[in-house]
Amino acid sequence: MRFPMKETDLIIKLFKKRNNHKLEEIGDELVKIYKRRQFFILFLYMFGNLCLKMTVNSCRIKASKLHIKGRRRL
């Protein structure tokens, strides 16, 4: 899935702030970007090899409440 440049930059900024943000907070921001979509969205984080899978309907991350760390896969 390709992202327009603005949205890609926003996603990168959100992940750079990951030390102080829980997955749910980052997910909520991403849901705001893609609120028009009604299906699963897969985000591949290019720096940390991190995948977030989420639904817009529930606005919940299908992971855990762990903080995002380095190259950990969820």
PDB file of N, CA and C in Angstrom:
ATOM      1  N   MET A   1       0.848  -1.187   0.000  1.00  0.00           N
ATOM      2  CA  MET A   1       0.000   0.000   0.000  1.00  0.00           C
ATOM      3  C   MET A   1       0.887   1.242   0.000  1.00  0.00           C
ATOM      4  N   ARG A   2       0.610   2.157  -0.890  1.00  0.00           N
ATOM      5  CA  ARG A   2       1.409   3.374  -0.960  1.00  0.00           C
ATOM      6  C   ARG A   2       0.694   4.505  -0.246  1.00  0.00           C
ATOM      7  N   PHE A   3       1.479   5.323   0.416  1.00  0.00           N
ATOM      8  CA  PHE A   3       0.909   6.474   1.112  1.00  0.00           C
ATOM      9  C   PHE A   3       1.323   7.748   0.397  1.00  0.00           C
ATOM     10  N   PRO A   4       0.417   8.714   0.310  1.00  0.00           N
ATOM     11  CA  PRO A   4       0.832  10.045  -0.154  1.00  0.00           C
ATOM     12  C   PRO A   4       1.896  10.600   0.792  1.00  0.00           C
ATOM     13  N   MET A   5       2.736  11.499   0.286  1.00  0.00           N
ATOM     14  CA  MET A   5       3.888  11.959   1.059  1.00  0.00           C
ATOM     15  C   MET A   5       3.498  12.554   2.404  1.00  0.00           C
ATOM     16  N   LYS A   6       2.451  13.357   2.447  1.00  0.00           N
ATOM     17  CA  LYS A   6       2.045  13.987   3.711  1.00  0.00           C
ATOM     18  C   LYS A   6       1.740  12.943   4.768  1.00  0.00           C
ATOM     19  N   GLU A   7       0.992  11.932   4.406  1.00  0.00           N
ATOM     20  CA  GLU A   7       0.588  10.912   5.368  1.00  0.00           C
ATOM     21  C   GLU A   7       1.786  10.081   5.807  1.00  0.00           C
ATOM     22  N   THR A   8       2.698   9.800   4.876  1.00  0.00           N
ATOM     23  CA  THR A   8       3.902   9.056   5.236  1.00  0.00           C
ATOM     24  C   THR A   8       4.723   9.834   6.248  1.00  0.00           C
ATOM     25  N   ASP A   9       4.892  11.134   6.017  1.00  0.00           N
ATOM     26  CA  ASP A   9       5.649  11.966   6.956  1.00  0.00           C
ATOM     27  C   ASP A   9       5.009  11.968   8.327  1.00  0.00           C
ATOM     28  N   LEU A  10       3.683  12.031   8.378  1.00  0.00           N
ATOM     29  CA  LEU A  10       2.987  12.039   9.663  1.00  0.00           C
ATOM     30  C   LEU A  10       3.193  10.722  10.398  1.00  0.00           C
ATOM     31  N   ILE A  11       3.121   9.613   9.671  1.00  0.00           N
ATOM     32  CA  ILE A  11       3.326   8.308  10.297  1.00  0.00           C
ATOM     33  C   ILE A  11       4.745   8.208  10.858  1.00  0.00           C
ATOM     34  N   ILE A  12       5.729   8.688  10.099  1.00  0.00           N
ATOM     35  CA  ILE A  12       7.114   8.645  10.579  1.00  0.00           C
ATOM     36  C   ILE A  12       7.270   9.498  11.831  1.00  0.00           C
ATOM     37  N   LYS A  13       6.656  10.683  11.850  1.00  0.00           N
ATOM     38  CA  LYS A  13       6.733  11.540  13.038  1.00  0.00           C
ATOM     39  C   LYS A  13       6.126  10.858  14.247  1.00  0.00           C
ATOM     40  N   LEU A  14       4.988  10.208  14.056  1.00  0.00           N
ATOM     41  CA  LEU A  14       4.340   9.520  15.174  1.00  0.00           C
ATOM     42  C   LEU A  14       5.239   8.423  15.731  1.00  0.00           C
ATOM     43  N   PHE A  15       5.893   7.671  14.848  1.00  0.00           N
ATOM     44  CA  PHE A  15       6.737   6.584  15.334  1.00  0.00           C
ATOM     45  C   PHE A  15       8.020   7.095  15.968  1.00  0.00           C
ATOM     46  N   LYS A  16       8.492   8.269  15.544  1.00  0.00           N
ATOM     47  CA  LYS A  16       9.679   8.840  16.184  1.00  0.00           C
ATOM     48  C   LYS A  16       9.379   9.248  17.619  1.00  0.00           C
ATOM     49  N   LYS A  17       8.112   9.516  17.917  1.00  0.00           N
ATOM     50  CA  LYS A  17       7.707   9.872  19.274  1.00  0.00           C
ATOM     51  C   LYS A  17       7.351   8.645  20.101  1.00  0.00           C
ATOM     52  N   ARG A  18       7.658   7.464  19.607  1.00  0.00           N
ATOM     53  CA  ARG A  18       7.157   6.229  20.198  1.00  0.00           C
ATOM     54  C   ARG A  18       7.563   6.005  21.645  1.00  0.00           C
ATOM     55  N   ASN A  19       8.635   6.618  22.109  1.00  0.00           N
ATOM     56  CA  ASN A  19       9.076   6.378  23.482  1.00  0.00           C
ATOM     57  C   ASN A  19       8.047   6.827  24.508  1.00  0.00           C
ATOM     58  N   ASN A  20       7.257   7.831  24.183  1.00  0.00           N
ATOM     59  CA  ASN A  20       6.298   8.362  25.146  1.00  0.00           C
ATOM     60  C   ASN A  20       4.855   8.019  24.815  1.00  0.00           C
ATOM     61  N   HIS A  21       4.653   7.243  23.771  1.00  0.00           N
ATOM     62  CA  HIS A  21       3.290   6.963  23.338  1.00  0.00           C
ATOM     63  C   HIS A  21       3.002   5.472  23.389  1.00  0.00           C
ATOM     64  N   LYS A  22       1.826   5.138  23.833  1.00  0.00           N
ATOM     65  CA  LYS A  22       1.413   3.740  23.786  1.00  0.00           C
ATOM     66  C   LYS A  22       0.821   3.445  22.414  1.00  0.00           C
ATOM     67  N   LEU A  23       0.747   2.172  22.100  1.00  0.00           N
ATOM     68  CA  LEU A  23       0.243   1.769  20.785  1.00  0.00           C
ATOM     69  C   LEU A  23      -1.139   2.332  20.510  1.00  0.00           C
ATOM     70  N   GLU A  24      -1.988   2.364  21.527  1.00  0.00           N
ATOM     71  CA  GLU A  24      -3.349   2.845  21.316  1.00  0.00           C
ATOM     72  C   GLU A  24      -3.354   4.311  20.889  1.00  0.00           C
ATOM     73  N   GLU A  25      -2.469   5.120  21.484  1.00  0.00           N
ATOM     74  CA  GLU A  25      -2.435   6.540  21.146  1.00  0.00           C
ATOM     75  C   GLU A  25      -1.975   6.749  19.711  1.00  0.00           C
ATOM     76  N   ILE A  26      -0.946   6.007  19.305  1.00  0.00           N
ATOM     77  CA  ILE A  26      -0.480   6.108  17.925  1.00  0.00           C
ATOM     78  C   ILE A  26      -1.561   5.604  16.974  1.00  0.00           C
ATOM     79  N   GLY A  27      -2.202   4.505  17.352  1.00  0.00           N
ATOM     80  CA  GLY A  27      -3.254   3.941  16.514  1.00  0.00           C
ATOM     81  C   GLY A  27      -4.408   4.900  16.307  1.00  0.00           C
ATOM     82  N   ASP A  28      -4.781   5.624  17.367  1.00  0.00           N
ATOM     83  CA  ASP A  28      -5.873   6.585  17.242  1.00  0.00           C
ATOM     84  C   ASP A  28      -5.534   7.666  16.225  1.00  0.00           C
ATOM     85  N   GLU A  29      -4.281   8.118  16.224  1.00  0.00           N
ATOM     86  CA  GLU A  29      -3.871   9.131  15.251  1.00  0.00           C
ATOM     87  C   GLU A  29      -3.949   8.576  13.831  1.00  0.00           C
ATOM     88  N   LEU A  30      -3.500   7.336  13.667  1.00  0.00           N
ATOM     89  CA  LEU A  30      -3.537   6.736  12.336  1.00  0.00           C
ATOM     90  C   LEU A  30      -4.972   6.492  11.880  1.00  0.00           C
ATOM     91  N   VAL A  31      -5.849   6.147  12.816  1.00  0.00           N
ATOM     92  CA  VAL A  31      -7.253   5.935  12.470  1.00  0.00           C
ATOM     93  C   VAL A  31      -7.870   7.233  11.965  1.00  0.00           C
ATOM     94  N   LYS A  32      -7.466   8.360  12.539  1.00  0.00           N
ATOM     95  CA  LYS A  32      -7.992   9.647  12.078  1.00  0.00           C
ATOM     96  C   LYS A  32      -7.645   9.882  10.613  1.00  0.00           C
ATOM     97  N   ILE A  33      -6.442   9.445  10.219  1.00  0.00           N
ATOM     98  CA  ILE A  33      -6.025   9.623   8.826  1.00  0.00           C
ATOM     99  C   ILE A  33      -6.881   8.766   7.898  1.00  0.00           C
ATOM    100  N   TYR A  34      -7.153   7.536   8.327  1.00  0.00           N
ATOM    101  CA  TYR A  34      -7.817   6.575   7.444  1.00  0.00           C
ATOM    102  C   TYR A  34      -9.233   6.258   7.893  1.00  0.00           C
ATOM    103  N   LYS A  35      -9.912   7.223   8.487  1.00  0.00           N
ATOM    104  CA  LYS A  35     -11.242   6.953   9.046  1.00  0.00           C
ATOM    105  C   LYS A  35     -12.262   6.571   7.977  1.00  0.00           C
ATOM    106  N   ARG A  36     -11.980   6.879   6.728  1.00  0.00           N
ATOM    107  CA  ARG A  36     -12.935   6.541   5.670  1.00  0.00           C
ATOM    108  C   ARG A  36     -12.885   5.066   5.293  1.00  0.00           C
ATOM    109  N   ARG A  37     -11.871   4.351   5.722  1.00  0.00           N
ATOM    110  CA  ARG A  37     -11.726   2.945   5.349  1.00  0.00           C
ATOM    111  C   ARG A  37     -12.445   2.049   6.344  1.00  0.00           C
ATOM    112  N   GLN A  38     -13.027   0.958   5.860  1.00  0.00           N
ATOM    113  CA  GLN A  38     -13.830   0.065   6.695  1.00  0.00           C
ATOM    114  C   GLN A  38     -13.210  -1.324   6.806  1.00  0.00           C
ATOM    115  N   PHE A  39     -11.926  -1.438   6.566  1.00  0.00           N
ATOM    116  CA  PHE A  39     -11.312  -2.762   6.568  1.00  0.00           C
ATOM    117  C   PHE A  39      -9.950  -2.708   7.255  1.00  0.00           C
ATOM    118  N   PHE A  40      -9.317  -3.866   7.384  1.00  0.00           N
ATOM    119  CA  PHE A  40      -8.001  -3.928   8.027  1.00  0.00           C
ATOM    120  C   PHE A  40      -6.953  -3.168   7.225  1.00  0.00           C
ATOM    121  N   ILE A  41      -6.111  -2.446   7.937  1.00  0.00           N
ATOM    122  CA  ILE A  41      -5.015  -1.705   7.303  1.00  0.00           C
ATOM    123  C   ILE A  41      -3.711  -2.211   7.908  1.00  0.00           C
ATOM    124  N   LEU A  42      -2.779  -2.525   7.053  1.00  0.00           N
ATOM    125  CA  LEU A  42      -1.488  -3.005   7.544  1.00  0.00           C
ATOM    126  C   LEU A  42      -0.432  -1.917   7.349  1.00  0.00           C
ATOM    127  N   PHE A  43       0.202  -1.522   8.443  1.00  0.00           N
ATOM    128  CA  PHE A  43       1.269  -0.522   8.360  1.00  0.00           C
ATOM    129  C   PHE A  43       2.612  -1.219   8.549  1.00  0.00           C
ATOM    130  N   LEU A  44       3.501  -1.020   7.617  1.00  0.00           N
ATOM    131  CA  LEU A  44       4.846  -1.566   7.765  1.00  0.00           C
ATOM    132  C   LEU A  44       5.778  -0.413   8.135  1.00  0.00           C
ATOM    133  N   TYR A  45       6.310  -0.474   9.323  1.00  0.00           N
ATOM    134  CA  TYR A  45       7.196   0.590   9.780  1.00  0.00           C
ATOM    135  C   TYR A  45       8.602   0.287   9.289  1.00  0.00           C
ATOM    136  N   MET A  46       9.100   1.102   8.361  1.00  0.00           N
ATOM    137  CA  MET A  46      10.314   0.737   7.643  1.00  0.00           C
ATOM    138  C   MET A  46      11.573   0.766   8.498  1.00  0.00           C
ATOM    139  N   PHE A  47      11.603   1.538   9.558  1.00  0.00           N
ATOM    140  CA  PHE A  47      12.819   1.599  10.373  1.00  0.00           C
ATOM    141  C   PHE A  47      12.900   0.455  11.370  1.00  0.00           C
ATOM    142  N   GLY A  48      11.797   0.026  11.895  1.00  0.00           N
ATOM    143  CA  GLY A  48      11.831  -0.972  12.960  1.00  0.00           C
ATOM    144  C   GLY A  48      11.246  -2.308  12.583  1.00  0.00           C
ATOM    145  N   ASN A  49      10.857  -2.485  11.327  1.00  0.00           N
ATOM    146  CA  ASN A  49      10.265  -3.750  10.879  1.00  0.00           C
ATOM    147  C   ASN A  49       9.048  -4.093  11.736  1.00  0.00           C
ATOM    148  N   LEU A  50       8.215  -3.079  11.973  1.00  0.00           N
ATOM    149  CA  LEU A  50       7.082  -3.222  12.878  1.00  0.00           C
ATOM    150  C   LEU A  50       5.783  -3.185  12.090  1.00  0.00           C
ATOM    151  N   CYS A  51       4.901  -4.116  12.366  1.00  0.00           N
ATOM    152  CA  CYS A  51       3.606  -4.134  11.697  1.00  0.00           C
ATOM    153  C   CYS A  51       2.495  -3.836  12.687  1.00  0.00           C
ATOM    154  N   LEU A  52       1.632  -2.916  12.342  1.00  0.00           N
ATOM    155  CA  LEU A  52       0.445  -2.644  13.134  1.00  0.00           C
ATOM    156  C   LEU A  52      -0.762  -3.009  12.288  1.00  0.00           C
ATOM    157  N   LYS A  53      -1.619  -3.832  12.828  1.00  0.00           N
ATOM    158  CA  LYS A  53      -2.834  -4.196  12.115  1.00  0.00           C
ATOM    159  C   LYS A  53      -3.994  -3.636  12.915  1.00  0.00           C
ATOM    160  N   MET A  54      -4.873  -2.890  12.286  1.00  0.00           N
ATOM    161  CA  MET A  54      -5.942  -2.298  13.061  1.00  0.00           C
ATOM    162  C   MET A  54      -7.221  -2.161  12.260  1.00  0.00           C
ATOM    163  N   THR A  55      -8.311  -2.036  12.954  1.00  0.00           N
ATOM    164  CA  THR A  55      -9.587  -1.808  12.309  1.00  0.00           C
ATOM    165  C   THR A  55     -10.072  -0.422  12.665  1.00  0.00           C
ATOM    166  N   VAL A  56     -10.688   0.209  11.686  1.00  0.00           N
ATOM    167  CA  VAL A  56     -11.236   1.533  11.918  1.00  0.00           C
ATOM    168  C   VAL A  56     -12.486   1.439  12.781  1.00  0.00           C
ATOM    169  N   ASN A  57     -13.246   0.366  12.590  1.00  0.00           N
ATOM    170  CA  ASN A  57     -14.505   0.240  13.328  1.00  0.00           C
ATOM    171  C   ASN A  57     -14.302   0.234  14.830  1.00  0.00           C
ATOM    172  N   SER A  58     -13.302  -0.500  15.304  1.00  0.00           N
ATOM    173  CA  SER A  58     -13.099  -0.614  16.746  1.00  0.00           C
ATOM    174  C   SER A  58     -12.060   0.367  17.269  1.00  0.00           C
ATOM    175  N   CYS A  59     -11.250   0.928  16.369  1.00  0.00           N
ATOM    176  CA  CYS A  59     -10.188   1.859  16.760  1.00  0.00           C
ATOM    177  C   CYS A  59      -9.263   1.239  17.797  1.00  0.00           C
ATOM    178  N   ARG A  60      -9.031  -0.053  17.686  1.00  0.00           N
ATOM    179  CA  ARG A  60      -8.147  -0.731  18.632  1.00  0.00           C
ATOM    180  C   ARG A  60      -6.982  -1.366  17.891  1.00  0.00           C
ATOM    181  N   ILE A  61      -5.846  -1.358  18.519  1.00  0.00           N
ATOM    182  CA  ILE A  61      -4.682  -2.020  17.953  1.00  0.00           C
ATOM    183  C   ILE A  61      -4.756  -3.499  18.301  1.00  0.00           C
ATOM    184  N   LYS A  62      -4.506  -4.349  17.322  1.00  0.00           N
ATOM    185  CA  LYS A  62      -4.547  -5.787  17.554  1.00  0.00           C
ATOM    186  C   LYS A  62      -3.177  -6.260  18.033  1.00  0.00           C
ATOM    187  N   ALA A  63      -2.701  -5.623  19.082  1.00  0.00           N
ATOM    188  CA  ALA A  63      -1.406  -6.005  19.628  1.00  0.00           C
ATOM    189  C   ALA A  63      -1.550  -6.092  21.127  1.00  0.00           C
ATOM    190  N   SER A  64      -0.799  -5.291  21.846  1.00  0.00           N
ATOM    191  CA  SER A  64      -0.934  -5.275  23.294  1.00  0.00           C
ATOM    192  C   SER A  64      -0.688  -3.855  23.756  1.00  0.00           C
ATOM    193  N   LYS A  65      -0.650  -3.638  25.052  1.00  0.00           N
ATOM    194  CA  LYS A  65      -0.429  -2.297  25.573  1.00  0.00           C
ATOM    195  C   LYS A  65       1.048  -2.002  25.784  1.00  0.00           C
ATOM    196  N   LEU A  66       1.901  -2.844  25.208  1.00  0.00           N
ATOM    197  CA  LEU A  66       3.339  -2.625  25.333  1.00  0.00           C
ATOM    198  C   LEU A  66       3.761  -1.394  24.554  1.00  0.00           C
ATOM    199  N   HIS A  67       4.814  -0.746  25.019  1.00  0.00           N
ATOM    200  CA  HIS A  67       5.402   0.345  24.250  1.00  0.00           C
ATOM    201  C   HIS A  67       6.128  -0.254  23.053  1.00  0.00           C
ATOM    202  N   ILE A  68       6.229   0.514  22.004  1.00  0.00           N
ATOM    203  CA  ILE A  68       6.945   0.058  20.822  1.00  0.00           C
ATOM    204  C   ILE A  68       8.438   0.122  21.123  1.00  0.00           C
ATOM    205  N   LYS A  69       9.134  -0.965  20.864  1.00  0.00           N
ATOM    206  CA  LYS A  69      10.572  -0.987  21.128  1.00  0.00           C
ATOM    207  C   LYS A  69      11.311  -1.486  19.900  1.00  0.00           C
ATOM    208  N   GLY A  70      12.273  -0.700  19.459  1.00  0.00           N
ATOM    209  CA  GLY A  70      13.231  -1.083  18.430  1.00  0.00           C
ATOM    210  C   GLY A  70      12.705  -1.968  17.322  1.00  0.00           C
ATOM    211  N   ARG A  71      13.286  -3.158  17.214  1.00  0.00           N
ATOM    212  CA  ARG A  71      12.966  -4.048  16.103  1.00  0.00           C
ATOM    213  C   ARG A  71      12.028  -5.165  16.508  1.00  0.00           C
ATOM    214  N   ARG A  72      11.304  -4.980  17.591  1.00  0.00           N
ATOM    215  CA  ARG A  72      10.350  -5.995  18.045  1.00  0.00           C
ATOM    216  C   ARG A  72       9.203  -6.113  17.050  1.00  0.00           C
ATOM    217  N   ARG A  73       8.787  -7.329  16.794  1.00  0.00           N
ATOM    218  CA  ARG A  73       7.625  -7.540  15.928  1.00  0.00           C
ATOM    219  C   ARG A  73       6.409  -7.829  16.764  1.00  0.00           C
ATOM    220  N   LEU A  74       5.287  -7.259  16.375  1.00  0.00           N
ATOM    221  CA  LEU A  74       4.036  -7.498  17.100  1.00  0.00           C
ATOM    222  C   LEU A  74       3.181  -8.445  16.283  1.00  0.00           C
TER     223      LEU A  74
END
